[in-house]
Amino acid sequence: MKLLPQAQQGLRGTLKVPGDKSISHRGLILGAISTGITHLHNFLLSQDCLSTLKALQALGIPISINEQTVTIHGRGLQGLQSPHQNLNMGNSGTTTRLLTGLLSGQHLTATLIGDSSLSQRPMQRVQQPLQKMGAQIQLTSGHLPLIIVGQPLKSLSYQMPIASAQVKSALILAALQADTPSTIIEHLPTRDHTERLLRQFGGVITTSPNHYTITVNPQPKLLGQDLTIPGDISSAAFFITAATIIPHSRIKLIDVGLNSTRTGILKVLKKMGGKVHISTRSQNKAENYGTLEIQSASLKPIKLTAADIPSVIDELPLIALLAATAEGTSEISGAAELRVKETDRIATIVCELRKFGIKIIEKTDGFIIYGQPNWTINNPHLDSHGDHRISMMLAIAALKANQPLTLKNSGAVNISYPKFFQDLHSLIIEE
Ligand code: S3P
């Protein structure tokens, strides 16, 4: 049980948030199947990314860590070996789904296992399209444990039934090993880090001008790269939210990734009346990043529907919190994917925000929130339910409380942001 800090005097200061989780996973995987050495600077050393790193080591890839730089000795597109033990995916959906796509076409056999949360998450969404390519994947009632027997793969033309960057990336990684080019069609564009990084490593992958159709050329010669991973906007979003809802705040966040498939939170905040300013913009070979300045603001309610969801999928717990402080009724719909995240996030958001005295109605695909700037706490004992993003969202909500609150399972932050509480404390103005 952790006693959470409050921040009546506001937040001040400058912070560099840790490296992007999605890009850290992808950098490891692409480094492993390239020829030569890859250096990933500002790598996110969190439990999820370490699940990918350890799995690749177990598949025969030499990888070393020196502070926040990871060095990978790539073994080429077909260089992975059968592991001696089960591959433990921990809590990480990204590790599981991306590696399932990659391993489907390798000369090996592997069994993927995970923790109790991951073992309840749906895996047929990758199994079904990969089977069309000739993959041999066995699930246990649609879930982990998952057994892969690598096969020669055929190309695929696939219309994605759900908006998922994990599924899209699994298919791209399988398509690299196929016989002829593959096409993946999204109905809503999702994060495109795999596509961007793959181009940097020398892959040939094209995206149609409307961003819906992706064509992957097989059997590329990928070459090791030296890349610096921008800060994770999904981690920055906790402090963006905190500075917005806590009066007298003004903070600066540097080197935050600004890929347009990820910046939905900034658009939502702008619509709600938030004060976020991008003060510098930069670009490396694959990604845009910049410095954000955030000040407190009083917010208007918001309405989000299915088309808005992919670019804010991981920020929806925070959007619920922002809506809870806005005067009026906000409605989030088309977000049923939240039900199959690390927890059923619709249920956990509703359960925990009610403890702050907020009226919130649960829908099958979202929620309706009756926001108010001042809250009356009716239960001071919060619970992350073991979900990293719920843990951090509740710590931000607690800053606003006028009484001390406790958080059960606060250690879930280690999944994506081990230094979260340290960084939060560094911004709080002490009385
Ligand atoms: C991720 C994609 C999203 C996101 C997850 C990371 C990725 O999941 O929620 O945190 O790195 O590809 P889905 O693909 O399941 O939407």
Coordinates of C-alpha atoms and ligand atoms in Angstrom, one line a residue:
M1 CA 0.0 0.0 0.0
K2 CA 1.5 3.3 -1.1
L3 CA 0.6 6.7 0.4
L4 CA 0.1 9.0 -2.6
P5 CA 1.5 12.6 -2.7
Q6 CA -0.8 15.7 -3.0
A7 CA 0.1 18.9 -4.9
Q8 CA -1.9 21.8 -3.6
Q9 CA 0.8 24.3 -4.6
G10 CA 1.0 23.0 -8.2
L11 CA 3.8 21.4 -10.3
R12 CA 6.9 23.2 -11.6
G13 CA 10.1 22.2 -13.5
T14 CA 11.5 20.4 -16.5
L15 CA 11.5 16.7 -17.1
K16 CA 12.8 14.3 -19.7
V17 CA 10.5 11.3 -19.7
P18 CA 11.9 7.8 -20.5
G19 CA 12.2 6.4 -24.0
D20 CA 9.1 5.2 -26.0
K21 CA 8.0 1.7 -25.1
S22 CA 6.6 0.8 -28.6
I23 CA 9.8 2.0 -30.3
S24 CA 12.1 0.2 -27.7
H25 CA 10.3 -3.1 -28.5
R26 CA 10.6 -2.6 -32.2
G27 CA 14.2 -1.4 -32.1
L28 CA 15.2 -4.7 -30.4
I29 CA 13.3 -6.9 -32.8
L30 CA 14.6 -5.1 -36.0
G31 CA 18.1 -5.0 -34.5
A32 CA 17.9 -8.8 -33.9
I33 CA 17.0 -9.6 -37.6
S34 CA 19.4 -7.2 -39.1
T35 CA 23.0 -7.8 -40.1
G36 CA 25.6 -6.0 -38.0
I37 CA 25.3 -4.0 -34.8
T38 CA 22.4 -1.9 -33.6
H39 CA 22.7 0.7 -30.8
L40 CA 19.5 1.9 -29.2
H41 CA 20.1 5.0 -27.1
N42 CA 17.5 6.2 -24.5
F43 CA 16.1 2.6 -24.5
L44 CA 13.2 2.1 -22.0
L45 CA 14.5 -0.2 -19.3
S46 CA 11.1 -1.3 -18.0
Q47 CA 9.7 -4.8 -17.4
D48 CA 7.8 -4.9 -20.7
C49 CA 10.8 -4.0 -22.8
L50 CA 13.0 -6.4 -20.8
S51 CA 10.5 -9.2 -21.7
T52 CA 11.3 -8.6 -25.4
L53 CA 15.0 -8.3 -24.7
K54 CA 15.3 -11.5 -22.7
A55 CA 13.2 -13.4 -25.2
L56 CA 15.5 -12.4 -28.0
Q57 CA 18.5 -13.4 -25.9
A58 CA 16.9 -16.8 -25.4
L59 CA 16.4 -17.0 -29.2
G60 CA 20.2 -16.7 -29.6
I61 CA 20.7 -12.9 -30.1
P62 CA 23.6 -11.4 -28.2
I63 CA 22.3 -8.2 -26.5
S64 CA 24.1 -6.1 -23.8
I65 CA 22.9 -3.1 -21.7
N66 CA 25.1 -0.2 -20.7
E67 CA 23.1 2.4 -18.8
Q68 CA 20.3 3.4 -21.2
T69 CA 22.0 2.1 -24.4
V70 CA 21.3 -1.4 -25.6
T71 CA 23.6 -3.0 -28.1
I72 CA 22.3 -5.8 -30.3
H73 CA 24.4 -8.1 -32.5
G74 CA 21.9 -8.9 -35.2
R75 CA 21.9 -12.4 -36.8
G76 CA 20.0 -11.6 -40.0
L77 CA 16.4 -12.3 -41.1
Q78 CA 16.5 -16.0 -40.5
G79 CA 19.0 -16.1 -37.6
L80 CA 16.9 -16.9 -34.6
Q81 CA 17.3 -20.3 -32.9
S82 CA 15.0 -22.6 -30.9
P83 CA 15.0 -21.5 -27.2
H84 CA 15.9 -24.0 -24.5
Q85 CA 13.0 -22.9 -22.3
N86 CA 9.6 -21.4 -22.6
L87 CA 9.7 -17.8 -23.6
N88 CA 8.2 -15.7 -20.8
M89 CA 6.3 -12.7 -22.1
G90 CA 5.6 -11.4 -18.6
N91 CA 2.8 -8.8 -18.9
S92 CA 3.6 -7.6 -22.4
G93 CA 1.1 -7.9 -25.2
T94 CA 3.4 -6.1 -27.6
T95 CA 6.2 -8.7 -27.0
T96 CA 3.8 -11.6 -27.4
R97 CA 2.0 -10.4 -30.6
L98 CA 5.1 -9.0 -32.4
L99 CA 7.2 -12.1 -31.6
T100 CA 4.4 -14.4 -32.7
G101 CA 4.5 -12.8 -36.1
L102 CA 8.3 -12.9 -36.3
L103 CA 8.7 -16.5 -35.0
S104 CA 6.0 -17.9 -37.4
G105 CA 8.5 -17.9 -40.3
Q106 CA 11.7 -18.9 -38.4
H107 CA 13.3 -22.3 -38.4
L108 CA 12.4 -23.0 -34.8
T109 CA 9.8 -24.2 -32.3
A110 CA 8.9 -22.0 -29.3
T111 CA 6.4 -21.9 -26.5
L112 CA 5.2 -18.4 -25.3
I113 CA 3.9 -18.0 -21.7
G114 CA 2.9 -15.0 -19.7
D115 CA 1.6 -13.7 -16.4
S116 CA -2.1 -14.1 -15.3
S117 CA -3.2 -10.8 -17.0
L118 CA -1.5 -11.6 -20.3
S119 CA -2.8 -15.2 -20.2
Q120 CA -6.4 -13.8 -20.4
R121 CA -5.8 -11.5 -23.4
P122 CA -7.0 -12.5 -26.9
M123 CA -4.4 -14.0 -29.2
Q124 CA -6.6 -15.3 -32.0
R125 CA -6.3 -11.9 -33.5
V126 CA -2.7 -12.7 -34.5
Q127 CA -3.2 -16.5 -34.9
Q128 CA -5.9 -16.3 -37.5
P129 CA -4.2 -14.0 -40.1
L130 CA -0.9 -15.7 -39.6
Q131 CA -2.4 -19.1 -40.2
K132 CA -3.6 -17.8 -43.6
M133 CA 0.1 -17.2 -44.3
G134 CA 0.9 -20.9 -43.5
A135 CA 1.9 -20.3 -39.9
Q136 CA 1.5 -23.2 -37.4
I137 CA 0.4 -21.6 -34.1
Q138 CA -1.5 -23.5 -31.3
L139 CA -3.3 -21.6 -28.6
T140 CA -5.0 -22.8 -25.4
S141 CA -8.7 -21.7 -25.7
G142 CA -7.6 -18.6 -27.6
H143 CA -5.0 -17.6 -25.1
L144 CA -1.4 -18.3 -23.9
P145 CA 0.4 -20.7 -23.7
L146 CA 1.1 -20.4 -27.4
I147 CA 3.2 -22.9 -29.4
I148 CA 4.8 -21.9 -32.7
V149 CA 6.4 -24.3 -35.1
G150 CA 8.1 -22.1 -37.7
Q151 CA 7.1 -22.6 -41.3
P152 CA 7.9 -21.2 -44.8
L153 CA 5.3 -18.3 -45.1
K154 CA 3.1 -17.3 -48.0
S155 CA 2.2 -13.6 -48.6
L156 CA -1.1 -12.2 -47.3
S157 CA -3.7 -9.6 -48.3
Y158 CA -5.6 -8.8 -45.2
Q159 CA -8.3 -6.3 -44.1
M160 CA -7.8 -5.7 -40.4
P161 CA -11.1 -6.3 -38.5
I162 CA -9.8 -4.3 -35.4
A163 CA -7.6 -1.3 -35.1
S164 CA -4.4 -2.8 -33.6
A165 CA -0.8 -1.8 -34.1
Q166 CA 0.3 -5.0 -32.4
V167 CA -1.6 -7.2 -34.9
K168 CA -0.4 -5.0 -37.9
S169 CA 3.2 -5.2 -36.7
A170 CA 3.0 -9.0 -36.2
L171 CA 1.8 -9.3 -39.8
I172 CA 4.5 -7.0 -41.1
L173 CA 7.2 -9.1 -39.3
A174 CA 5.8 -12.3 -40.8
A175 CA 5.4 -10.6 -44.3
L176 CA 9.2 -9.9 -44.3
Q177 CA 9.7 -13.6 -44.4
A178 CA 7.0 -14.4 -47.0
D179 CA 7.4 -15.4 -50.7
T180 CA 5.9 -12.4 -52.4
P181 CA 4.7 -8.9 -51.3
S182 CA 1.9 -8.6 -48.7
T183 CA -0.9 -6.0 -48.2
I184 CA -2.4 -5.0 -44.9
I185 CA -5.4 -2.7 -45.0
E186 CA -6.5 -0.8 -41.8
H187 CA -9.9 0.7 -41.4
L188 CA -8.5 3.2 -38.9
P189 CA -4.8 4.0 -38.9
T190 CA -2.8 2.9 -35.9
R191 CA 0.7 3.8 -34.6
D192 CA 3.2 3.4 -37.5
H193 CA 6.5 2.9 -35.6
T194 CA 7.2 -0.5 -37.2
E195 CA 6.8 0.9 -40.7
R196 CA 9.1 3.9 -40.0
L197 CA 11.8 1.9 -38.2
L198 CA 11.7 -0.8 -40.8
R199 CA 12.5 1.8 -43.5
Q200 CA 15.4 3.1 -41.4
F201 CA 16.8 -0.5 -41.2
G202 CA 16.6 -0.8 -45.0
G203 CA 13.2 -2.5 -45.5
V204 CA 10.9 -1.6 -48.4
I205 CA 7.4 -0.9 -47.0
T206 CA 5.0 1.6 -48.5
T207 CA 1.9 3.3 -47.0
S208 CA -0.8 4.6 -49.3
P209 CA -1.3 8.4 -49.1
N210 CA -4.6 7.9 -47.1
H211 CA -2.5 5.8 -44.6
Y212 CA -4.9 2.8 -44.8
T213 CA -3.0 0.4 -47.1
I214 CA 0.5 -1.0 -46.2
T215 CA 2.5 -3.0 -48.7
V216 CA 5.5 -5.0 -47.4
N217 CA 8.2 -6.3 -49.7
P218 CA 9.7 -9.6 -48.5
Q219 CA 13.3 -10.8 -47.9
P220 CA 14.9 -7.3 -47.3
K221 CA 18.6 -6.9 -46.4
L222 CA 18.3 -5.1 -43.0
L223 CA 21.3 -3.3 -41.7
G224 CA 22.1 -2.5 -38.0
Q225 CA 21.4 1.1 -37.0
D226 CA 22.3 3.6 -34.4
L227 CA 19.2 5.2 -33.1
T228 CA 18.0 7.5 -30.3
I229 CA 14.6 6.7 -29.0
P230 CA 12.4 9.8 -28.3
G231 CA 10.5 10.1 -25.0
D232 CA 7.3 8.2 -24.6
I233 CA 4.3 10.5 -25.2
S234 CA 2.2 8.0 -23.3
S235 CA 4.4 8.5 -20.2
A236 CA 4.5 12.3 -20.8
A237 CA 0.7 12.3 -20.8
F238 CA 0.6 11.6 -17.0
F239 CA 2.5 14.9 -16.4
I240 CA 0.6 16.8 -19.1
T241 CA -2.6 15.8 -17.3
A242 CA -1.2 16.6 -13.9
A243 CA -0.1 20.1 -14.9
T244 CA -3.4 20.7 -16.6
I245 CA -5.7 19.7 -13.7
I246 CA -3.6 21.1 -10.7
P247 CA -3.9 24.9 -10.5
H248 CA -0.7 27.0 -10.5
S249 CA 1.3 24.5 -12.5
R250 CA 3.7 25.2 -15.3
I251 CA 6.1 22.4 -16.6
K252 CA 8.3 21.6 -19.5
L253 CA 8.8 18.1 -21.0
I254 CA 11.7 17.6 -23.3
D255 CA 12.4 15.3 -26.3
V256 CA 8.8 13.8 -26.3
G257 CA 7.9 11.7 -29.3
L258 CA 5.4 13.6 -31.5
N259 CA 4.5 10.9 -34.1
S260 CA 1.1 12.0 -35.4
T261 CA -0.4 8.5 -34.8
R262 CA 0.3 9.1 -31.1
T263 CA -0.5 12.7 -30.4
G264 CA -4.3 12.3 -30.1
I265 CA -3.9 13.4 -26.4
L266 CA -2.7 16.8 -27.5
K267 CA -5.6 17.3 -29.9
V268 CA -8.1 16.2 -27.2
L269 CA -6.6 18.5 -24.7
K270 CA -6.7 21.4 -27.2
K271 CA -10.4 20.8 -27.8
M272 CA -11.0 20.7 -24.0
G273 CA -9.3 24.1 -23.5
G274 CA -6.0 22.7 -22.2
K275 CA -2.8 24.9 -22.5
V276 CA -0.1 22.8 -24.2
H277 CA 2.4 24.5 -26.4
I278 CA 5.0 22.7 -28.6
S279 CA 8.0 25.0 -28.2
T280 CA 10.6 23.1 -30.3
R281 CA 10.2 20.4 -33.0
S282 CA 13.0 18.1 -34.2
Q283 CA 13.3 15.0 -36.3
N284 CA 15.5 12.0 -36.4
K285 CA 15.6 9.4 -39.3
A286 CA 12.4 7.7 -38.2
E287 CA 10.4 9.9 -35.8
N288 CA 9.4 13.5 -34.8
Y289 CA 9.9 14.8 -31.3
G290 CA 9.9 18.1 -29.4
T291 CA 9.5 20.1 -26.2
L292 CA 6.1 20.6 -24.6
E293 CA 5.1 23.4 -22.2
I294 CA 2.0 22.8 -20.2
Q295 CA 0.1 25.2 -17.9
S296 CA -3.0 24.6 -15.7
A297 CA -6.4 25.2 -17.4
S298 CA -10.1 24.8 -16.7
L299 CA -11.5 22.3 -19.1
K300 CA -14.6 21.8 -21.2
P301 CA -16.2 18.3 -21.7
I302 CA -15.3 16.2 -24.7
K303 CA -17.0 13.6 -26.9
L304 CA -14.9 10.9 -28.6
T305 CA -16.1 8.2 -31.0
A306 CA -14.4 5.1 -32.7
A307 CA -12.3 7.1 -35.2
D308 CA -10.7 9.1 -32.4
I309 CA -9.7 6.1 -30.3
P310 CA -6.5 4.6 -32.0
S311 CA -4.4 7.7 -31.4
V312 CA -5.4 7.9 -27.7
I313 CA -5.8 4.2 -26.9
D314 CA -3.3 4.2 -24.0
E315 CA -4.3 7.7 -22.8
L316 CA -8.0 6.9 -22.3
P317 CA -7.6 6.4 -18.5
L318 CA -6.2 10.0 -18.4
I319 CA -8.9 11.4 -20.7
A320 CA -11.4 9.9 -18.3
L321 CA -9.6 11.8 -15.5
L322 CA -9.5 15.1 -17.5
A323 CA -13.2 14.7 -18.3
A324 CA -13.8 14.1 -14.5
T325 CA -12.5 17.6 -13.8
A326 CA -14.3 19.3 -16.7
E327 CA -17.6 21.0 -15.9
G328 CA -20.2 19.0 -17.8
T329 CA -20.9 15.7 -19.5
S330 CA -18.2 13.9 -21.5
E331 CA -18.8 10.7 -23.5
I332 CA -16.3 8.2 -24.8
S333 CA -17.6 5.5 -27.2
G334 CA -16.1 3.0 -29.7
A335 CA -13.4 2.1 -27.2
A336 CA -14.3 -1.6 -26.6
E337 CA -10.6 -2.5 -27.0
L338 CA -10.1 -1.1 -23.5
R339 CA -11.8 -4.2 -22.2
V340 CA -8.9 -6.4 -23.4
K341 CA -5.9 -4.3 -22.2
E342 CA -3.8 -5.2 -19.1
T343 CA -7.1 -5.0 -17.2
D344 CA -10.6 -4.4 -18.4
R345 CA -9.8 -0.7 -18.4
I346 CA -13.5 0.4 -18.7
A347 CA -14.3 -1.5 -15.5
T348 CA -11.2 -0.4 -13.6
I349 CA -11.5 3.3 -14.6
V350 CA -15.2 3.3 -13.6
C351 CA -14.5 1.5 -10.3
E352 CA -11.6 3.7 -9.3
L353 CA -12.9 7.1 -10.4
R354 CA -16.1 6.6 -8.5
K355 CA -14.0 6.6 -5.3
F356 CA -13.3 10.3 -6.0
G357 CA -17.1 11.0 -5.9
I358 CA -17.3 11.2 -9.7
K359 CA -20.5 10.1 -11.4
I360 CA -19.5 7.8 -14.2
I361 CA -21.7 5.4 -16.2
E362 CA -20.2 2.3 -17.7
K363 CA -21.1 1.4 -21.3
T364 CA -20.0 -1.7 -23.2
D365 CA -17.6 0.4 -25.4
G366 CA -16.8 3.3 -23.2
F367 CA -18.2 5.6 -20.5
I368 CA -20.2 8.8 -19.7
I369 CA -18.6 11.1 -17.2
Y370 CA -20.4 13.9 -15.3
G371 CA -17.4 16.0 -14.6
Q372 CA -17.0 18.6 -11.8
P373 CA -13.9 20.7 -10.9
N374 CA -14.2 19.9 -7.1
W375 CA -14.5 16.4 -5.8
T376 CA -15.7 14.8 -2.6
I377 CA -13.7 11.6 -1.9
N378 CA -15.9 8.7 -0.8
N379 CA -13.2 6.0 -0.6
P380 CA -9.5 6.8 0.1
H381 CA -8.2 3.4 -0.8
L382 CA -7.4 3.2 -4.5
D383 CA -6.3 0.0 -6.4
S384 CA -4.3 -0.2 -9.6
H385 CA -5.7 -3.7 -10.2
G386 CA -2.1 -4.6 -11.3
D387 CA -2.4 -2.3 -14.3
H388 CA 0.5 0.2 -14.9
R389 CA -1.5 2.9 -16.6
I390 CA -4.3 2.7 -14.0
S391 CA -1.7 3.0 -11.2
M392 CA -0.2 6.2 -12.7
M393 CA -3.6 7.7 -13.6
L394 CA -4.7 7.2 -10.0
A395 CA -1.5 8.8 -8.6
I396 CA -2.2 11.9 -10.8
A397 CA -5.8 12.0 -9.7
A398 CA -4.7 11.8 -6.1
L399 CA -2.6 15.0 -6.5
K400 CA -5.9 16.9 -6.6
A401 CA -7.4 15.3 -3.5
N402 CA -7.7 17.3 -0.3
Q403 CA -6.9 14.3 1.8
P404 CA -4.3 11.6 1.8
L405 CA -5.1 8.6 -0.4
T406 CA -3.5 5.1 -0.6
L407 CA -2.7 3.0 -3.7
K408 CA -2.7 -0.8 -3.7
N409 CA -0.4 -2.5 -6.3
S410 CA 1.4 0.7 -7.1
G411 CA 4.4 -1.3 -8.2
A412 CA 2.6 -2.0 -11.5
V413 CA 4.3 1.2 -12.8
N414 CA 7.5 -0.9 -13.4
I415 CA 5.8 -2.3 -16.5
S416 CA 6.3 0.9 -18.4
Y417 CA 7.8 3.6 -16.1
P418 CA 9.9 2.3 -13.2
K419 CA 11.0 5.9 -12.1
F420 CA 7.4 7.3 -12.3
F421 CA 7.1 8.2 -8.6
Q422 CA 10.6 9.7 -8.5
D423 CA 9.8 11.9 -11.5
L424 CA 6.4 12.9 -10.2
H425 CA 8.0 14.0 -6.8
S426 CA 10.6 16.1 -8.7
L427 CA 7.8 18.3 -10.2
I428 CA 5.7 18.8 -7.0
I429 CA 6.1 22.2 -5.3
E430 CA 6.5 21.5 -1.6
E431 CA 4.6 23.7 0.9
Ligands
S3P1 C1 1.0 -1.0 -28.9 C2 -0.2 -1.0 -29.5 C3 -1.5 -0.8 -28.7 C4 -1.2 -0.2 -27.3 C5 -0.1 -0.9 -26.6 C6 1.2 -0.8 -27.4 C7 2.2 -1.3 -29.7 O1 -2.1 -2.1 -28.5 O2 -2.3 -0.2 -26.6 O3 0.2 -0.3 -25.4 O4 3.3 -1.0 -29.3 O5 2.0 -1.7 -30.9 P1 -3.1 -2.7 -29.6 O6 -2.4 -3.0 -30.8 O7 -3.6 -3.9 -29.0 O8 -4.2 -1.6 -29.8

